XYZ file of C-alpha atoms in Angstrom:
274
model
C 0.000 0.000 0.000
C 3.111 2.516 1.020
C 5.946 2.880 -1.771
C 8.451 5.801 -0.732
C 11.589 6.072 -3.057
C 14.321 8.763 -1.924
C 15.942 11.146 -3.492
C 19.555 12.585 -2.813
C 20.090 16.274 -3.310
C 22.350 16.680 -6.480
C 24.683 19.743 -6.543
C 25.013 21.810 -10.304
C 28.138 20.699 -10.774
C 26.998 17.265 -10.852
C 24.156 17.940 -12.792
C 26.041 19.033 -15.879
C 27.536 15.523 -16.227
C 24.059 14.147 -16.710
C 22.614 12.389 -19.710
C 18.834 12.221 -20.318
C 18.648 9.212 -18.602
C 20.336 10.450 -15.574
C 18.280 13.554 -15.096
C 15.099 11.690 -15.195
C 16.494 9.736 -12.689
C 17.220 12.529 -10.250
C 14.789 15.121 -10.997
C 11.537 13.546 -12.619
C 8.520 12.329 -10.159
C 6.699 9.636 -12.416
C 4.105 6.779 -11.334
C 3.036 8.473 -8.087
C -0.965 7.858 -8.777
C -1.644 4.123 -8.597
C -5.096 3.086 -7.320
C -4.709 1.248 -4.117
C -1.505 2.793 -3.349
C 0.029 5.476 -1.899
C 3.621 6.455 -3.070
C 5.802 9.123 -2.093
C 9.250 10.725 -2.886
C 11.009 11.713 -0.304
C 13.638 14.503 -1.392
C 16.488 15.633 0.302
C 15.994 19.002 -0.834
C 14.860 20.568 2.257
C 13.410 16.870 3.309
C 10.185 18.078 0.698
C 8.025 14.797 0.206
C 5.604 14.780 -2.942
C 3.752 11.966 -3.783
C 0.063 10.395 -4.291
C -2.652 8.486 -2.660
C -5.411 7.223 -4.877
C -8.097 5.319 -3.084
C -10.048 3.310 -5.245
C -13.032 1.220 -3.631
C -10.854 1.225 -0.156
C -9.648 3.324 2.027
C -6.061 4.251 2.175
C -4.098 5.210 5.706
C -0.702 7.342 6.247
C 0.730 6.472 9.301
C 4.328 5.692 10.154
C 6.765 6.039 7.212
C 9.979 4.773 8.087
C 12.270 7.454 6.034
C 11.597 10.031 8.782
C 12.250 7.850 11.797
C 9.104 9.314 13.936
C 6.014 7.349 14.795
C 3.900 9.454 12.917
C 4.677 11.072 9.323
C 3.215 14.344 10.424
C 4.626 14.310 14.140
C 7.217 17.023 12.862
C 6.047 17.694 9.586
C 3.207 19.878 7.625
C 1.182 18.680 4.857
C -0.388 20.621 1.938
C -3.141 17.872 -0.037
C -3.865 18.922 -3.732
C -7.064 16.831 -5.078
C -6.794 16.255 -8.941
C -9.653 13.916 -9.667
C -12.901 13.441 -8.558
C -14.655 14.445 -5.291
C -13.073 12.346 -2.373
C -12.469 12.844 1.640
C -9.831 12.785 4.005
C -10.283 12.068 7.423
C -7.430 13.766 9.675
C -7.310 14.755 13.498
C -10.676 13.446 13.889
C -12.913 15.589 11.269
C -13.752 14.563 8.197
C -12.888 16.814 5.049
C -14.763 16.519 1.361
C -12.576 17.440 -1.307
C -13.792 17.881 -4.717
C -11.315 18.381 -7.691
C -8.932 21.453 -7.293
C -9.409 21.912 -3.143
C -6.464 22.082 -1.211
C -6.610 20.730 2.862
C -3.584 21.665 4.641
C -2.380 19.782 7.592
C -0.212 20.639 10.566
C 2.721 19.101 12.734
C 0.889 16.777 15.377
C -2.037 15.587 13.008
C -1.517 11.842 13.481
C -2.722 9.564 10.769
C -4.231 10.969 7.271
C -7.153 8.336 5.686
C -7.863 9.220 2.096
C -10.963 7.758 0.436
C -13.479 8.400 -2.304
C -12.669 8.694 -6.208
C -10.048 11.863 -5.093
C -6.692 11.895 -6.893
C -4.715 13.632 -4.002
C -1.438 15.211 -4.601
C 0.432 15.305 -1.435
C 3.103 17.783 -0.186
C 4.930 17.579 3.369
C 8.181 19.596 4.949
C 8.776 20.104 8.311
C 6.988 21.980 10.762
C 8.647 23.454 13.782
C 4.737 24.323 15.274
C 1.755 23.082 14.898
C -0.950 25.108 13.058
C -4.651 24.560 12.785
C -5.721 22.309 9.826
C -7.706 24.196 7.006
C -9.814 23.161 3.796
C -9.487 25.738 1.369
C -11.960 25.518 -1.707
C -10.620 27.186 -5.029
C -12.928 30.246 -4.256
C -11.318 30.663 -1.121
C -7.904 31.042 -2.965
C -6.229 34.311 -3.974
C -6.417 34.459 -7.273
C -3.395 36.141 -9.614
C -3.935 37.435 -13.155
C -0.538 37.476 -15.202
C 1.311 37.516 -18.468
C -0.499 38.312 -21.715
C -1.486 36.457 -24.882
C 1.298 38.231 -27.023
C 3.838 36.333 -25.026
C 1.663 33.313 -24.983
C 1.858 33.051 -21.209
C -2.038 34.513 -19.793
C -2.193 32.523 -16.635
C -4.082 32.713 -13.605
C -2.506 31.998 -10.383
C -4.375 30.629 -7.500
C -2.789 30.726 -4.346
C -3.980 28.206 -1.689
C -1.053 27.473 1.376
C 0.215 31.540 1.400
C 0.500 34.097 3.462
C -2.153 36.150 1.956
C -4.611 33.135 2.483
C -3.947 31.488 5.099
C -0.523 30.948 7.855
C 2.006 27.719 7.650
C 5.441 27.160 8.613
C 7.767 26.822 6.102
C 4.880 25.385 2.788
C 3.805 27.500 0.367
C 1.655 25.553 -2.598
C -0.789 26.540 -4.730
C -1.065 26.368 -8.738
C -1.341 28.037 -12.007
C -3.521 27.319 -15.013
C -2.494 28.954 -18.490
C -5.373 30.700 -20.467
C -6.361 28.759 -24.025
C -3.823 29.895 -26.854
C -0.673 30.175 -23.978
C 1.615 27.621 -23.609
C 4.679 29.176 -21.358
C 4.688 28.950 -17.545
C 6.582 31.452 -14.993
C 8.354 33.180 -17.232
C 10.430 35.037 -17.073
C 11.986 32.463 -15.678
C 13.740 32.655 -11.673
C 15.716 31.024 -9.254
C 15.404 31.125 -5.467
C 18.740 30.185 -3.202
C 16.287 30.107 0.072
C 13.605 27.238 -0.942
C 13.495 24.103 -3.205
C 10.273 23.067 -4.971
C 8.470 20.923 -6.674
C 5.861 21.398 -9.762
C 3.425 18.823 -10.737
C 1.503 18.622 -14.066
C -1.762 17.745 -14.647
C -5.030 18.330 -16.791
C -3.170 17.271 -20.091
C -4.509 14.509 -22.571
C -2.358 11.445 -22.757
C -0.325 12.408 -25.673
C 0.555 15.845 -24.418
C 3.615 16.915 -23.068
C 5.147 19.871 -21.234
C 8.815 20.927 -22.078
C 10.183 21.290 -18.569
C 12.992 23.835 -18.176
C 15.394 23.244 -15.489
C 19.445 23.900 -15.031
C 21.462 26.654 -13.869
C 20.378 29.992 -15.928
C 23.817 29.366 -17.737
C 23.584 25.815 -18.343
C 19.743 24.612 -18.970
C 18.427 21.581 -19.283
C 15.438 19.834 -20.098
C 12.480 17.617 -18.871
C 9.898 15.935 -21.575
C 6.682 15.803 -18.915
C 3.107 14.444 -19.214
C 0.392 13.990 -17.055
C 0.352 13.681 -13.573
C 4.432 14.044 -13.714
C 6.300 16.086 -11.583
C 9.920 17.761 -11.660
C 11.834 18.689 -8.576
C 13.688 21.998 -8.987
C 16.947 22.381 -6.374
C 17.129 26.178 -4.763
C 19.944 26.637 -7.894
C 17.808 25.715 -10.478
C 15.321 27.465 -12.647
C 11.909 26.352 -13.231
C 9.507 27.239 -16.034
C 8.782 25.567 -19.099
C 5.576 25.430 -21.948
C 3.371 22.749 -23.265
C 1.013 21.302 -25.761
C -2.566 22.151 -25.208
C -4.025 23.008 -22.129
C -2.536 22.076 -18.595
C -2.567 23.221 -14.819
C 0.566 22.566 -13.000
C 0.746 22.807 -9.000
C 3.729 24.704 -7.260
C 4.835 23.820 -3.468
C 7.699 25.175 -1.930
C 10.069 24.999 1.539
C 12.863 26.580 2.763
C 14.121 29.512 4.846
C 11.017 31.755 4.231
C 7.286 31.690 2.987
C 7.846 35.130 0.904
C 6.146 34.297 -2.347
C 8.128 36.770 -3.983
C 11.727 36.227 -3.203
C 12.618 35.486 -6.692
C 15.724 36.513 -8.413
C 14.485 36.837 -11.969
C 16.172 35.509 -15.188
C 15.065 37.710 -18.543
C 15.218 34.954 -21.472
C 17.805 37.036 -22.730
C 19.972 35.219 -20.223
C 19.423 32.378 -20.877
C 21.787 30.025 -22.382
């Protein structure tokens, strides 16, 4: 029922060695959404877990997972829960939450065990938490929503921010997720790094023989990431993230590190890009 692969941090140096094969191997999140199962990646970029739980006709419990050597996953940890499919529930600290497709429930340090059921898809996120916050179900109406870019760059997106300091308080996760307009392909661009936090995208919403180019590298030496649905990429604090794609997608953002400012980016203008 519980897969959990790990994943050691790679420094750039390192990275430039890499074939194809090799950074697919380090930085690529595939097969995390089996029904029946939950499976997680635990990074060791800012200890960041991403992974999936998907139901099916029975329930489906996080307890102990042996990577972070406490009783309970969330004893000293956070968790920010993306659902992607269909309207499903998770049953944490003793209440019961319905999620339908695009909620986010955030969980804090001291939780205990996690129960996911229904026909959800949930996305899971987890970092550690030095305090323990109140949990909170946040619909997609409840989110802060972002207008950017423009259709003569090909990159009108709307942001919806769900786990952020303008919506709601955490510890060190920040998560939320950006949908690009019909006609735009490019995400986050210009492009950015950000030496205080790691994090991790996830794509989803794209028909099976869609793909999204994944950018990725230092601004001086990118590299690349062929992506399709329900993939992820983890992006190291000295990496860039952004990328476009064929036909319509959504991809969700989380983030850890030394801060939750949304906005400590240091930009890259394509024109630096190499």
């Amino acid at each position: 029922m519980l897969t959990v692969e790990t994943r050691q941090a790679v420094n750039p140096e390192y990275a430039k060695t890499l074939d194809t094969t090799g950074l697919r191997r380090h930085f690529l999140a595939q097969g995390m959404f089996r029904t029946g199962e939950i499976r997680l990646i635990y990074t060791h970029y800012d200890r960041f877990v991403i992974g999936g739980a998907v139901p099916g006709d029975q329930p489906l419990t996080l307890a102990k997972v042996e990577e972070t050597k406490t009783p309970l996953f969330l004893d000293r940890r956070e968790m920010g829960i993306v659902n992607i499919g269909e309207t499903g529930t998770v049953v944490a600290g003793g209440e019961t939450y319905t999620l339908s497709r695009g909620d986010v429930l955030y969980l804090g340090a001291g939780t205990g065990e996690v129960t996911f059921a229904g026909k959800g898809r949930f996305y899971i996120t987890s970092c550690p938490a030095h305090r323990r916050l109140p949990a909170r179900l946040i619909t997609a109406s409840e989110s802060k929503e972002v207008k950017m870019g423009t259709s003569a760059t090909s990159n009108k997106r709307t942001i919806n921010q769900f786990i952020h300091p303008l919506v709601m308080e955490s510890c060190q996760l920040v998560l939320g997720y950006t949908t690009l307009e019909d006609g735009s392909v490019w995400n986050t661009i210009p492009s950015h790094i950000h030496d205080r936090r790691m994090e991790a995208y996830l794509y989803f919403g794209m028909d099976e023989k869609s793909r999204v180019l994944h950018l990725m590298g230092e601004p001086q030496e990118t590299r690349h990431l062929f992506i399709s649905n329900e993939e992820g990429a983890l992006s190291p604090p000295w990496s860039i993230h952004s990328g476009a794609g064929i036909g319509s997608y959504t991809f969700i953002w989380a983030m850890a590190g030394d801060n939750v400012d949304y906005t400590d980016m240091d930009f890259i203008q394509p024109e630096d890009l190499k």
